[in-house]
Coordinates of C-alpha atoms in Angstrom, one line a residue:
M1 CA 0.0 0.0 0.0
T2 CA 1.2 3.5 -0.8
S3 CA -0.2 6.9 -0.7
H4 CA 1.2 10.0 -2.3
L5 CA 0.5 13.7 -1.8
K6 CA -0.5 15.6 -4.9
H7 CA 0.2 19.4 -4.8
G8 CA -0.7 22.2 -7.2
L9 CA -4.0 23.5 -8.5
Y10 CA -5.2 22.3 -11.9
L11 CA -6.6 24.8 -14.3
V12 CA -9.4 22.6 -15.5
L13 CA -12.2 23.1 -13.0
C14 CA -15.5 21.3 -13.1
T15 CA -18.5 23.6 -12.6
L16 CA -20.5 20.6 -11.5
L17 CA -18.0 19.9 -8.7
F18 CA -20.1 17.4 -6.7
W19 CA -22.9 16.8 -9.2
G20 CA -21.4 13.9 -11.1
C21 CA -18.9 15.5 -13.4
T22 CA -16.9 12.8 -15.2
T23 CA -14.4 14.9 -17.3
E24 CA -10.9 13.6 -16.8
S25 CA -7.7 15.5 -16.4
Q26 CA -4.4 14.7 -18.2
D27 CA -3.3 12.3 -15.5
G28 CA -6.5 10.3 -15.6
L29 CA -8.2 11.7 -12.5
P30 CA -11.7 13.3 -12.7
A31 CA -11.2 17.0 -13.3
H32 CA -12.8 18.0 -10.0
V33 CA -10.5 15.6 -8.1
A34 CA -7.4 16.8 -10.0
A35 CA -8.2 20.4 -9.0
I36 CA -7.9 19.6 -5.3
D37 CA -4.7 20.7 -3.6
S38 CA -3.0 18.4 -1.1
L39 CA -4.7 15.3 -2.5
I40 CA -3.7 11.9 -1.0
I41 CA -4.4 9.1 -3.5
L42 CA -4.9 5.8 -1.6
S43 CA -3.7 2.6 -3.2
N44 CA -3.2 -1.0 -1.9
E45 CA -1.3 -2.3 -5.0
E46 CA 2.4 -2.0 -4.2
R47 CA 2.6 -3.9 -0.9
A48 CA 0.5 -5.9 1.4
V49 CA -2.1 -4.1 3.6
P50 CA -2.7 -6.1 6.8
A51 CA -6.0 -8.0 6.9
A52 CA -7.9 -7.6 10.1
D53 CA -9.9 -9.8 12.3
L54 CA -12.4 -8.6 14.9
Q55 CA -12.1 -10.4 18.3
P56 CA -15.2 -10.2 20.5
V57 CA -14.7 -8.5 23.9
A58 CA -18.1 -7.7 25.5
T59 CA -21.9 -7.7 24.8
F60 CA -24.2 -4.8 26.0
Q61 CA -27.7 -6.1 26.2
D62 CA -29.3 -6.9 29.6
S63 CA -32.8 -7.8 28.3
L64 CA -33.6 -4.2 27.2
F65 CA -35.7 -5.3 24.2
L66 CA -34.5 -2.4 22.1
N67 CA -36.0 -2.0 18.6
E68 CA -33.4 0.6 17.5
I69 CA -30.0 1.8 18.6
S70 CA -29.0 5.1 17.2
S71 CA -25.7 6.0 18.9
V72 CA -22.9 4.5 21.1
I73 CA -20.0 6.1 22.9
A74 CA -17.7 5.4 25.9
D75 CA -16.6 7.8 28.6
P76 CA -13.0 8.3 29.8
T77 CA -13.4 5.4 32.3
G78 CA -14.5 3.0 29.6
A79 CA -18.2 3.0 30.6
V80 CA -20.5 2.6 27.5
Y81 CA -23.5 4.8 26.8
I82 CA -26.1 3.5 24.3
A83 CA -29.0 5.5 22.9
G84 CA -31.8 3.0 22.3
E85 CA -35.5 2.9 21.5
S86 CA -38.0 0.5 22.8
W87 CA -41.6 0.7 21.7
K88 CA -40.9 4.2 20.3
R89 CA -39.5 5.4 23.7
T90 CA -36.0 6.7 23.5
K91 CA -33.6 6.5 26.5
I92 CA -29.9 6.3 27.2
F93 CA -28.4 3.2 29.0
K94 CA -25.1 3.1 30.8
F95 CA -23.0 0.0 31.0
Q96 CA -19.7 -0.9 32.6
P97 CA -17.0 -2.0 30.2
D98 CA -17.8 -5.7 30.9
G99 CA -21.4 -5.3 29.7
T100 CA -23.1 -4.8 33.1
L101 CA -26.0 -2.4 33.0
T102 CA -25.7 0.2 35.7
D103 CA -28.1 3.1 34.9
S104 CA -30.4 4.8 32.5
L105 CA -30.7 8.5 31.6
G106 CA -33.7 10.5 30.4
E107 CA -37.1 9.7 29.1
Y108 CA -39.1 10.1 25.9
G109 CA -40.7 13.5 25.5
T110 CA -40.0 17.2 24.9
G111 CA -39.2 18.4 28.4
F112 CA -35.9 19.0 30.2
G113 CA -33.9 15.7 30.1
E114 CA -36.2 14.2 27.6
F115 CA -35.6 13.1 23.9
Q116 CA -37.5 12.2 20.8
Q117 CA -34.8 11.0 18.4
I118 CA -31.1 10.8 19.5
S119 CA -28.9 11.2 16.5
R120 CA -25.5 11.4 18.2
L121 CA -23.7 11.1 21.6
Q122 CA -20.5 13.0 22.1
F123 CA -18.2 13.7 25.1
R124 CA -16.4 16.9 26.0
R125 CA -14.4 16.0 29.1
D126 CA -17.0 14.6 31.7
D127 CA -20.0 16.1 29.9
L128 CA -22.2 13.9 27.7
Y129 CA -23.7 15.9 24.8
I130 CA -26.9 14.4 23.5
F131 CA -28.0 15.5 20.0
D132 CA -31.8 15.3 19.3
G133 CA -32.4 15.5 15.5
E134 CA -36.1 15.7 16.0
L135 CA -36.2 18.5 18.5
N136 CA -33.1 20.2 16.9
R137 CA -31.4 20.7 20.3
V138 CA -28.5 19.4 22.4
T139 CA -28.9 18.3 26.0
I140 CA -25.9 18.2 28.3
Y141 CA -25.5 15.5 31.0
D142 CA -22.9 15.8 33.8
T143 CA -21.5 12.2 34.3
I144 CA -19.7 13.1 37.5
N145 CA -22.7 14.4 39.3
N146 CA -25.2 12.3 37.4
E147 CA -27.5 15.1 36.4
F148 CA -28.7 17.0 33.3
T149 CA -27.3 20.5 33.4
D150 CA -28.5 22.3 30.2
T151 CA -30.5 22.1 27.0
L152 CA -29.3 24.1 24.0
G153 CA -31.6 25.0 21.1
I154 CA -29.7 25.0 17.8
W155 CA -31.4 27.1 15.2
H156 CA -30.7 29.5 12.4
Q157 CA -31.3 33.2 12.0
P158 CA -33.7 33.8 9.0
D159 CA -32.5 37.3 8.4
L160 CA -29.0 36.1 7.7
I161 CA -30.0 33.3 5.3
P162 CA -30.1 33.9 1.5
V163 CA -33.6 34.5 0.1
D164 CA -33.4 31.3 -1.9
W165 CA -32.7 29.3 1.3
T166 CA -35.7 30.7 3.2
G167 CA -37.4 28.0 5.2
A168 CA -34.2 25.8 5.2
D169 CA -34.1 23.2 8.0
S170 CA -31.1 23.4 10.4
K171 CA -29.8 20.3 12.3
P172 CA -27.1 20.1 15.0
V173 CA -24.4 17.6 13.6
A174 CA -21.6 17.5 16.2
L175 CA -19.5 19.4 18.7
L176 CA -16.8 21.5 17.2
G177 CA -14.2 23.0 19.5
E178 CA -14.9 23.9 23.1
S179 CA -18.2 25.7 22.8
S180 CA -19.5 25.6 19.2
F181 CA -21.2 23.1 16.9
L182 CA -21.2 22.0 13.3
I183 CA -24.8 22.4 12.0
S184 CA -26.3 21.5 8.7
L185 CA -28.8 23.7 6.8
H186 CA -30.9 21.7 4.4
K187 CA -32.5 23.7 1.6
Q188 CA -36.3 23.4 1.6
R189 CA -37.5 21.2 -1.2
D190 CA -40.2 18.8 -2.4
P191 CA -38.2 15.6 -3.2
A192 CA -40.8 14.7 -5.8
Y193 CA -39.6 17.7 -7.9
D194 CA -36.1 18.3 -6.5
P195 CA -34.8 14.8 -5.7
I196 CA -31.3 15.9 -4.8
G197 CA -31.4 19.3 -3.2
A198 CA -28.5 21.0 -1.4
V199 CA -27.1 21.2 2.1
R200 CA -24.7 23.7 3.7
Y201 CA -22.6 23.3 6.8
F202 CA -21.9 26.1 9.3
R203 CA -20.2 26.6 12.6
A204 CA -22.4 28.1 15.3
D205 CA -22.1 28.8 19.0
S206 CA -24.2 27.3 21.8
M207 CA -26.9 29.8 21.2
G208 CA -27.1 29.2 17.5
N209 CA -25.3 32.4 16.6
S210 CA -23.3 32.3 13.4
D211 CA -22.1 34.5 10.6
W212 CA -23.8 32.0 8.3
K213 CA -21.0 31.9 5.9
P214 CA -20.9 28.2 4.9
L215 CA -17.9 26.1 5.7
Y216 CA -18.8 24.0 2.6
E217 CA -21.8 22.9 0.6
M218 CA -22.8 19.7 -1.2
P219 CA -25.8 17.9 -2.7
D220 CA -28.3 16.6 -0.2
F221 CA -29.8 13.1 0.2
R222 CA -30.9 11.8 -3.3
Y223 CA -34.3 10.4 -3.7
I224 CA -35.5 8.1 -6.6
V225 CA -38.7 9.3 -8.2
G226 CA -41.4 7.1 -9.8
D227 CA -44.9 7.6 -11.0
Y228 CA -48.0 7.0 -9.0
A229 CA -51.3 7.7 -10.9
G230 CA -49.7 10.5 -12.9
R231 CA -48.0 12.1 -9.9
P232 CA -44.3 11.9 -9.0
A233 CA -43.6 9.7 -6.0
P234 CA -40.2 9.8 -4.3
F235 CA -38.6 6.8 -2.5
T236 CA -35.2 5.7 -1.2
I237 CA -33.0 2.7 -1.9
P238 CA -30.7 0.8 0.6
F239 CA -27.5 2.5 -0.4
P240 CA -28.5 6.1 -1.3
E241 CA -26.3 8.9 -2.6
R242 CA -26.1 11.2 0.4
P243 CA -23.8 13.7 2.2
I244 CA -21.6 12.3 5.0
A245 CA -20.2 14.5 7.8
E246 CA -18.1 13.3 10.7
V247 CA -16.1 15.3 13.3
S248 CA -13.1 13.8 15.1
A249 CA -12.1 14.3 18.8
G250 CA -9.5 16.7 17.5
D251 CA -12.1 18.8 15.7
R252 CA -11.3 17.8 12.2
I253 CA -14.3 17.7 9.8
Y254 CA -14.5 14.8 7.4
S255 CA -17.0 15.3 4.5
A256 CA -17.9 13.2 1.5
Y257 CA -20.7 12.6 -0.9
S258 CA -21.2 8.9 -1.0
E259 CA -21.3 8.6 -4.8
E260 CA -17.4 8.6 -4.9
F261 CA -14.5 7.8 -2.6
L262 CA -13.4 11.4 -2.0
I263 CA -13.1 12.6 1.5
R264 CA -12.3 16.2 2.2
V265 CA -10.6 17.0 5.6
R266 CA -11.1 20.5 7.1
D267 CA -10.2 22.2 10.4
A268 CA -12.9 23.6 12.7
D269 CA -12.9 26.9 10.8
G270 CA -13.5 25.1 7.5
R271 CA -10.0 25.5 6.1
E272 CA -9.1 22.5 3.9
L273 CA -6.2 20.5 5.1
H274 CA -6.0 17.6 2.7
S275 CA -8.3 15.1 0.9
Y276 CA -8.4 11.3 0.3
Y277 CA -9.3 9.8 -3.0
Y278 CA -9.5 6.2 -4.3
P279 CA -10.6 5.5 -7.9
K280 CA -13.3 3.0 -6.7
A281 CA -15.1 1.2 -9.5
R282 CA -18.7 1.6 -8.5
E283 CA -20.8 -1.6 -8.4
P284 CA -23.6 -1.9 -11.0
L285 CA -27.2 -1.4 -9.8
D286 CA -29.8 -3.8 -11.3
P287 CA -33.2 -2.2 -10.8
D288 CA -34.9 -5.6 -11.1
E289 CA -33.1 -6.9 -8.1
E290 CA -34.4 -3.8 -6.1
I291 CA -38.0 -4.1 -7.3
H292 CA -39.4 -7.5 -7.7
P293 CA -38.0 -9.5 -4.7
L294 CA -39.2 -6.8 -2.3
Y295 CA -42.3 -5.3 -3.8
S296 CA -44.1 -7.9 -5.9
H297 CA -46.6 -8.3 -3.1
N298 CA -47.7 -4.7 -3.3
D299 CA -49.0 -3.5 -6.7
Q300 CA -48.9 0.2 -5.8
L301 CA -45.2 0.2 -4.6
L302 CA -44.3 -2.1 -7.5
R303 CA -45.6 0.3 -10.1
V304 CA -43.9 3.3 -8.6
R305 CA -40.6 1.5 -8.7
E306 CA -41.0 0.1 -12.2
S307 CA -41.7 3.5 -13.5
A308 CA -38.6 5.1 -11.9
Q309 CA -35.2 5.9 -13.4
F310 CA -32.6 4.2 -11.2
P311 CA -28.9 5.2 -11.1
D312 CA -26.7 2.9 -13.2
E313 CA -24.4 2.3 -10.2
W314 CA -24.4 2.1 -6.4
P315 CA -22.5 4.8 -4.5
A316 CA -18.8 4.1 -3.7
I317 CA -18.9 4.5 0.1
Y318 CA -21.5 4.1 2.8
S319 CA -20.2 5.8 6.0
I320 CA -17.2 7.4 7.8
I321 CA -16.2 7.1 11.4
A322 CA -13.5 9.1 13.1
D323 CA -11.9 7.3 16.2
D324 CA -10.0 8.7 19.1
D325 CA -6.6 7.8 17.7
N326 CA -6.5 10.0 14.6
R327 CA -7.8 7.2 12.3
I328 CA -10.8 7.3 10.0
W329 CA -12.8 4.2 9.2
I330 CA -14.5 4.2 5.7
S331 CA -17.0 1.6 4.7
V332 CA -16.9 0.8 1.0
I333 CA -19.8 -0.7 -0.9
T334 CA -18.9 -4.0 -2.6
G335 CA -20.4 -6.4 -5.1
D336 CA -21.9 -8.4 -2.2
R337 CA -24.9 -6.4 -0.9
N338 CA -24.6 -8.2 2.4
Q339 CA -21.0 -7.1 3.0
L340 CA -19.1 -3.8 3.4
E341 CA -15.4 -3.5 3.2
W342 CA -13.9 -1.3 5.8
W343 CA -10.7 0.8 5.1
V344 CA -8.8 2.1 8.1
V345 CA -6.6 5.2 7.3
D346 CA -4.2 6.9 9.7
D347 CA -4.9 10.6 9.3
R348 CA -1.5 11.6 10.7
N349 CA 0.3 10.2 7.7
G350 CA -2.3 9.3 5.1
E351 CA -1.5 5.6 5.3
L352 CA -4.0 2.8 4.7
I353 CA -3.3 0.5 7.7
A354 CA -5.9 -2.2 7.5
T355 CA -9.0 -3.5 5.6
F356 CA -11.6 -6.0 6.6
T357 CA -15.1 -7.1 5.5
W358 CA -18.0 -7.0 7.8
P359 CA -21.8 -7.7 7.4
F360 CA -23.9 -4.8 6.4
D361 CA -26.6 -5.8 8.9
K362 CA -24.2 -5.6 11.8
P363 CA -23.1 -2.0 11.3
V364 CA -20.0 -0.6 12.9
V365 CA -21.2 2.6 14.7
H366 CA -18.3 3.7 16.9
V367 CA -14.6 3.1 17.4
Q368 CA -12.9 4.2 20.7
N369 CA -10.3 3.0 23.2
G370 CA -9.1 0.4 20.7
L371 CA -12.6 -1.2 20.5
I372 CA -15.1 -1.4 17.7
Y373 CA -18.8 -1.2 18.6
T374 CA -21.4 -2.8 16.4
V375 CA -25.2 -3.0 16.5
E376 CA -26.5 -6.5 16.0
Q377 CA -29.6 -8.6 16.8
D378 CA -30.2 -11.2 19.5
D379 CA -32.0 -14.4 18.9
M380 CA -35.4 -12.7 19.4
G381 CA -34.6 -9.9 16.9
F382 CA -33.9 -7.1 19.4
K383 CA -30.9 -4.8 19.0
I384 CA -27.8 -5.3 21.1
V385 CA -24.2 -3.8 21.0
N386 CA -21.1 -5.9 20.7
A387 CA -17.6 -4.7 21.3
Y388 CA -14.6 -6.1 19.3
R389 CA -10.9 -5.6 19.3
L390 CA -9.2 -5.2 16.0
D391 CA -6.5 -7.8 15.5
L392 CA -4.2 -7.0 12.6
A393 CA -2.8 -10.0 10.9
D394 CA 0.4 -8.8 9.1
E395 CA 1.1 -12.1 7.4
H396 CA -2.2 -11.8 5.4
R397 CA -2.3 -9.9 2.2
V398 CA -5.5 -8.1 1.3
Q399 CA -7.2 -9.4 -1.8
S400 CA -8.6 -6.4 -3.5
A401 CA -12.0 -6.8 -5.1
Y402 CA -11.5 -3.7 -7.3

């Protein structure tokens, strides 16, 4: 495996930067990729990249009967916090590192210390920040004194938003620095007529104040549109084209649009540091495989999907996770719909240090303290969390599927 750093700004710019431009530069790179300064091109061709095995360490379950698990994180002592939903009631559960359940935090609702849809858990020292994507707010829990201390409403200021973004929907994404947040602003749209849309990312303080100059912008979640009785009907597919935003413990922002393996790295003020690119050959998408096995029982849903124009290919990547050791974990979509291939990149030197395949239905959701946390199902179909340790096997050579 090698990676090399590409310097210099190319003159050929693609005006459709993220919107599927395929024009190539003289060195064979897509023009919008070649135009990026400090570009790290990943490769696993010149020497072996260690294969990796995941060794089980602990299970976090305790008969909670959770239907969904949306976020997992560990505190400085190794205690694990899991945001789970049971019978549409959201709560946070605290476990010891060995899997022993010790406490639960909060309740379902809209009041102080209550949640509706937890999208992210994040620590800043001993304070647990709980992101509620439904209520668009962040609740702070003091893990030393075991009490909720504050609720922050994260919103935008309409008078500072461009006219064509009036009515845009803001969402808190992650902590950024000591007292600010990365927030996303999704342009208002009807996906039946605007299936892609646009999203901008900003830095705001704890009161939602910002200069509203975007750190960056990219396309929003892409819907597929079919026809229902003469009207457009949007729907989604298992691996959609979508924006991905992740923030590391060191306040680096990792952004990508899933259609290609291109990850931009910025500091907390939005300044670009470097980017990662891999010329991933995207897997072909067969619409028949997405339509008839799943929807032949429902004539209405079947007709909508049969009338739709599907993309020719699946996206290149599915998700990005930043761990607490300056590494990024990138899940790559493969030819096997049931498997993702994970690439582990050391962001200190741009080296690809490991790859491994892992089932799609057992998603990796968090990496911390040398442990990989996955969401899986027990024998009754309820969600649980398993922790694994990554075991690098240097003697194994990665067999690239690309």
